[in-house]
Short mmCIF file of C-alpha atoms in Angstrom, two decimals:
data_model
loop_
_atom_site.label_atom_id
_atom_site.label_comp_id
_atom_site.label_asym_id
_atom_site.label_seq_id
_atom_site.Cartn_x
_atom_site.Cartn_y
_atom_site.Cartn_z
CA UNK B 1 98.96 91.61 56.64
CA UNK B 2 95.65 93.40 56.79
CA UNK B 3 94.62 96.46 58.46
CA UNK B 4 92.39 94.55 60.29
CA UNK B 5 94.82 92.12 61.34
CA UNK B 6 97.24 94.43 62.11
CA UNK B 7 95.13 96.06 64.68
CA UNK B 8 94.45 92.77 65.84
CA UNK B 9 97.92 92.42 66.54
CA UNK B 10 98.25 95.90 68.17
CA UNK B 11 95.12 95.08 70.46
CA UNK B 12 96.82 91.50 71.70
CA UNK B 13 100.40 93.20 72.91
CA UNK B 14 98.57 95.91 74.51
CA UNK B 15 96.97 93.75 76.70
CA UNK B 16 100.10 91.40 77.32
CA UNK B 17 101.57 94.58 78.73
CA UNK B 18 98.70 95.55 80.77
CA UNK B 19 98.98 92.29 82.07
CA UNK B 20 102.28 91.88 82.98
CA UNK B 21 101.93 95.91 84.53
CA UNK B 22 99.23 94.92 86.77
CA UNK B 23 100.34 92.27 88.73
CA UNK B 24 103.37 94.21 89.40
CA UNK B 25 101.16 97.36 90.41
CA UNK B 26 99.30 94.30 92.63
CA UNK B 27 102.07 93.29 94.27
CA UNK B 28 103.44 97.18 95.14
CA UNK B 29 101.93 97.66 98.94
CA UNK B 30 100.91 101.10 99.37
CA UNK B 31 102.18 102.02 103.25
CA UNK B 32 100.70 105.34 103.17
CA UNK B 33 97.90 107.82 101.66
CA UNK B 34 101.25 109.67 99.61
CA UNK B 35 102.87 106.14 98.13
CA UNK B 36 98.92 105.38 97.02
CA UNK B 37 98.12 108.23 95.66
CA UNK B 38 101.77 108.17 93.34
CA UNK B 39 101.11 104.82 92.58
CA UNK B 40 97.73 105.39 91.21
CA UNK B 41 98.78 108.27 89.36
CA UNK B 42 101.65 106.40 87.85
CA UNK B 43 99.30 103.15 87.21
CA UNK B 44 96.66 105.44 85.04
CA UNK B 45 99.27 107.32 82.99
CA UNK B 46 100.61 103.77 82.37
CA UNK B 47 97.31 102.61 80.77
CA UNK B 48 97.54 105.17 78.55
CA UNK B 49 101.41 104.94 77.64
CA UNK B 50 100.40 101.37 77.10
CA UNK B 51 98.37 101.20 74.09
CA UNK B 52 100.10 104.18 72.39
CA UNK B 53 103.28 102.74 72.54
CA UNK B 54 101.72 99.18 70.95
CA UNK B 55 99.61 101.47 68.49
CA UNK B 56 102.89 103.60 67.45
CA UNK B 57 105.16 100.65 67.46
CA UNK B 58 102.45 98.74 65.88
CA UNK B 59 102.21 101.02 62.64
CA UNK B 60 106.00 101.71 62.16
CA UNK B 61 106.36 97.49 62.11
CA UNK B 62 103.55 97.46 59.64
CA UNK B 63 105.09 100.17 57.21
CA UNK B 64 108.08 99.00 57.45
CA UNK B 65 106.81 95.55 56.48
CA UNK B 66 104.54 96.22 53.72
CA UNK B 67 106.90 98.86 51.94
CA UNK B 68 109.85 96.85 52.17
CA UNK B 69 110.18 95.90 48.80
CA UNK B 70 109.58 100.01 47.12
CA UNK B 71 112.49 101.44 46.11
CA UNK B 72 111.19 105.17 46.18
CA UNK B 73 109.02 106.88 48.28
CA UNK B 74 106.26 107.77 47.83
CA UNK B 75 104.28 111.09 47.86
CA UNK B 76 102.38 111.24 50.85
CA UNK B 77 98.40 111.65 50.48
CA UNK B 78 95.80 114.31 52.34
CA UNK B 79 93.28 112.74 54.97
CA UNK B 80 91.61 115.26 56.46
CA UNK B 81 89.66 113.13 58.47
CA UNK B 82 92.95 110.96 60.16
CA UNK B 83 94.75 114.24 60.75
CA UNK B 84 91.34 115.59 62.88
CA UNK B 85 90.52 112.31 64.31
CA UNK B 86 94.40 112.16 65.96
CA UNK B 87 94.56 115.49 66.86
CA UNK B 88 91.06 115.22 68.49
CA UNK B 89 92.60 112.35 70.52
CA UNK B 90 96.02 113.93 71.42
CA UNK B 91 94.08 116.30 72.87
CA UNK B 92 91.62 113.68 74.82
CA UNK B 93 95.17 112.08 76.28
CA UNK B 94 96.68 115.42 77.15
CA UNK B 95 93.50 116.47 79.01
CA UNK B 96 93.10 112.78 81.24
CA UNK B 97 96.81 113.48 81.91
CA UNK B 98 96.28 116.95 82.96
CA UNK B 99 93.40 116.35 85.08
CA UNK B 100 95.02 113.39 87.03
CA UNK B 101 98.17 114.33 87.25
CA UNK B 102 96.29 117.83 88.91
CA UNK B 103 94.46 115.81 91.05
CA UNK B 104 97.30 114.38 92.89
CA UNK B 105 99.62 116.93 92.69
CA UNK B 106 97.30 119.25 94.50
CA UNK B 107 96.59 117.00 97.22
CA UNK B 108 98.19 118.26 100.45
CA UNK B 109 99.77 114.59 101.35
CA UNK B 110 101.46 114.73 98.23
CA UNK B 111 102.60 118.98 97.84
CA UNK B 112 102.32 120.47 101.18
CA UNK B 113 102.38 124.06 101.48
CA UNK B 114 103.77 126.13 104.05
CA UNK B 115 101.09 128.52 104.35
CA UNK B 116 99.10 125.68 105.77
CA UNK B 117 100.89 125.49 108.93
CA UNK B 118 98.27 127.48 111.05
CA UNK B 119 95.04 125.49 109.97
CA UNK B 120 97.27 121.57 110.33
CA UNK B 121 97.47 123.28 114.20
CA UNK B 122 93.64 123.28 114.59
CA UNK B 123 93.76 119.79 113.11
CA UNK B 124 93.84 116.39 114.34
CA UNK B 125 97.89 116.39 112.95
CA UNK B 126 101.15 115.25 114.44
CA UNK B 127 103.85 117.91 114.31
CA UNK B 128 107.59 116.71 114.18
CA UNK B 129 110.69 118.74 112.85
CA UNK B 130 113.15 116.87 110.66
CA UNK B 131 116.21 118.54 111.12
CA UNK B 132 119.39 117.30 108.89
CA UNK B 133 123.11 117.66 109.81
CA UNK B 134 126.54 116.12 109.28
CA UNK B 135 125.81 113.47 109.11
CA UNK B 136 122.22 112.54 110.75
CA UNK B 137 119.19 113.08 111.60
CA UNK B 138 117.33 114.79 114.92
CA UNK B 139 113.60 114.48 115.20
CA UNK B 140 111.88 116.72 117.54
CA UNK B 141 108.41 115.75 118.47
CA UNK B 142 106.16 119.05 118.15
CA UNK B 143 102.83 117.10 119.24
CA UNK B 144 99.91 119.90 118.02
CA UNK B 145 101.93 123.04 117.86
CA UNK B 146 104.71 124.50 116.09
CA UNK B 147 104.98 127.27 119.05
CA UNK B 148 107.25 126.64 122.15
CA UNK B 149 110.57 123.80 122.28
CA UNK B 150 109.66 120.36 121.72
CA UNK B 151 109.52 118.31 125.21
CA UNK B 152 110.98 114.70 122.76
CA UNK B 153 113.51 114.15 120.82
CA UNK B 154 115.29 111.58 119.01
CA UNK B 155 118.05 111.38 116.45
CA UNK B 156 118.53 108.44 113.95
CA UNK B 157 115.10 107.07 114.38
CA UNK B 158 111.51 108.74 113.74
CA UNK B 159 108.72 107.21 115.67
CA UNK B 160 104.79 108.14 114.02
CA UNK B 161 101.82 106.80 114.93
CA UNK B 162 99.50 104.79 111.91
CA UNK B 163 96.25 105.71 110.51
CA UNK B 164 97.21 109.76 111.90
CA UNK B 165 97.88 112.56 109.46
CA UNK B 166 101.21 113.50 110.26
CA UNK B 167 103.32 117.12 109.17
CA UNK B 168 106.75 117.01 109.27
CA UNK B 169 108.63 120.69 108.75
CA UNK B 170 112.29 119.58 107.10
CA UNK B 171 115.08 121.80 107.63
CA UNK B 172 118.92 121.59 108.06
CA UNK B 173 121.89 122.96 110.28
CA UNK B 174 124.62 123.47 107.80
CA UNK B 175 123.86 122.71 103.96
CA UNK B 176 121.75 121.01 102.03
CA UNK B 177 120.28 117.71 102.03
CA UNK B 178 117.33 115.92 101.29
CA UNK B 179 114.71 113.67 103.83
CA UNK B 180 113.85 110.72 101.47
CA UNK B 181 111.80 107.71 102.52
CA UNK B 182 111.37 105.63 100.03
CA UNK B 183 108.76 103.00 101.23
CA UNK B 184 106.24 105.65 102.42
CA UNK B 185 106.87 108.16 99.07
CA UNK B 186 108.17 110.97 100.83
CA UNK B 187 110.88 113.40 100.13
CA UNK B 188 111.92 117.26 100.39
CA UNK B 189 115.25 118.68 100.22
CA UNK B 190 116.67 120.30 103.52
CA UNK B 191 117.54 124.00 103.64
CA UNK B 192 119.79 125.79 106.08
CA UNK B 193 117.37 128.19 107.83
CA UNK B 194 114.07 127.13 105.61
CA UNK B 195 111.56 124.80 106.25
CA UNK B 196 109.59 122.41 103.68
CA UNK B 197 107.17 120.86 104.35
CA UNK B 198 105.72 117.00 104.01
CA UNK B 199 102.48 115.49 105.15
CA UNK B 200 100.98 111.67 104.87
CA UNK B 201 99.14 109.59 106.92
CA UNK B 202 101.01 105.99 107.77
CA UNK B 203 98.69 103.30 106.68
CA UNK B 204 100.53 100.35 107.85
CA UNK B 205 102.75 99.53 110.75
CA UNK B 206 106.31 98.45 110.24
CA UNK B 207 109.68 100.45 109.76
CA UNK B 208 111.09 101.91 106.66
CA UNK B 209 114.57 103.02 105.96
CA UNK B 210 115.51 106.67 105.16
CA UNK B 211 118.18 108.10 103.70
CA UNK B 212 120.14 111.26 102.67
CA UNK B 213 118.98 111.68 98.67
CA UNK B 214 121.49 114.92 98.10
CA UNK B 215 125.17 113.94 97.94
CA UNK B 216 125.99 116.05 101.21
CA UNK B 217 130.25 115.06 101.70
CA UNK B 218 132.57 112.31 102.49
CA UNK B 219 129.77 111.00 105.24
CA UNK B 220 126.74 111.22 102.76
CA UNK B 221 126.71 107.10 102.39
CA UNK B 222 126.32 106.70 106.20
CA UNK B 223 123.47 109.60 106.73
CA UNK B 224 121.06 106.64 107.20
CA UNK B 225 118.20 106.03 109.64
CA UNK B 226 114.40 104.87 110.07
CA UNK B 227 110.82 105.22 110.33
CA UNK B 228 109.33 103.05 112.67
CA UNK B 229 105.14 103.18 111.87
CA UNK B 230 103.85 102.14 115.21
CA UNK B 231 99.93 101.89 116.17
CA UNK B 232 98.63 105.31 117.67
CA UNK B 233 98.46 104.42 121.65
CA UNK B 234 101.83 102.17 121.67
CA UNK B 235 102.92 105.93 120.36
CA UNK B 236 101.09 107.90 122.75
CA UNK B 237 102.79 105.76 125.26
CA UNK B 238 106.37 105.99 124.07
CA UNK B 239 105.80 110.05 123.90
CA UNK B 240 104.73 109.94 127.43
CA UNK B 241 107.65 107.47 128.88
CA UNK B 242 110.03 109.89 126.91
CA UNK B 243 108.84 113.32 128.28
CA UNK B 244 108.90 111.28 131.86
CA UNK B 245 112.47 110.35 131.15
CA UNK B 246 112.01 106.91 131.34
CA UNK B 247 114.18 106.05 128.11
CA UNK B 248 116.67 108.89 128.06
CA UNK B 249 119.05 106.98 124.86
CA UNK B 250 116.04 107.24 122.46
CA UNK B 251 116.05 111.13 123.37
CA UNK B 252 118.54 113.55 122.45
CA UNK B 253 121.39 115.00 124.59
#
């Protein structure tokens, strides 16, 4: 086999596995601005593991093929010119990776920070507290300020509205656990007297379940619940039948 057609080769699996990767990537609905932007971040580091792997895996089946029939090895020869062209590219790969992986990392609906809590007030943001406990969940609906006791509450279920940036402050009662909804890429751990916090913006109505993601005791299994994605007046109207009274078993005792 030829150089040439070895590279051929390398070329044609690389893009059987970019082809079976993107209809997967295709068929993964993004719910929310956090599960996009992890998605993307995971599709473009996956176009570049691609044709490494095929190049890497691509040489080693080469070597092994055309040397199978030496006996000894043999002395290895200088190229200056390989040696700077891959270290020239390492450093190309290393860079695109750094660069994405910054660009998503820093975005707020993907690591919020705490010290952002007095600007998301001044903004356009749902507030809600996630508080954890043996074994559950209570939601308390903060509207556009942290300050002052939450007029809703719910346990189980969270209610937020679509298309809305939303905060949510994650803390627990007793010991640790962890807020983890899969379908709409969020997660933090819960700390007893510490908040973390989470932001993302629902994209898509519908309700996605969440779970307990630290192993928390002999209830852990059945510290379950859900996020119901609702359009923004249909939640606008459930906050104002709840503060009213009107549906006193979604609210908390």
């Amino acid at each position: 086999m030829t150089r040439k057609r070895a590279g051929l080769v390398a070329l044609f699996g690389a893009a059987l596995l970019a082809l079976a990767a993107e209809p997967a990537a295709a068929a993964q609905i993004q719910d929310s601005t956090t599960d996009s932007l992890i998605w993307g971040l995971n599709m473009n580091l996956l176009y570049v593991a691609i044709p490494i792997t095929v190049l890497v895996e691509g040489i080693l089946i080469y070597t092994v093929w055309r040397f199978r029939n030496q006996e000894e090895a043999l002395p290895t020869q200088e190229n200056r010119r390989l040696e700077v062209t891959w270290t020239i590219a390492t450093a190309i790969i290393l860079l695109f990776v750094g660069v994405a992986s910054y660009q998503v990392m820093a975005s707020p609906y993907v690591t919020a920070e705490a010290g952002d809590q007095a600007e998301l007030q001044e903004q356009d943001t749902e507030l809600i507290t996630v508080e954890a406990q043996r074994y559950g969940w209570t939601f308390y609906y903060n509207e556009s300020s942290w300050d002052g006791e939450a007029e809703v509450s719910t346990t189980t279920d969270l209610k937020i509205p679509a298309n809305q940036d939303v905060s949510l402050r994650v803390t627990s009662t007793d010991w640790l656990h962890a807020f983890h909804v899969p379908g709409l890429g969020l997660k933090s751990d819960a700390f007893p007297g510490q908040y973390n916090s989470l932001r993302t913006r629902a994209t898509n109505t519908g309700t996605y379940q969440l779970y307990c993601a630290e192993y928390c005791g002999s209830g852990h299994s059945q510290m379950l619940g859900t996020v119901e994605v609702v359009p923004q007046d249909e939640y606008e109207d459930w906050l104002a039948e709840q503060k009213s009274g009107g549906d006193s078993e979604s609210s908390s005792e």
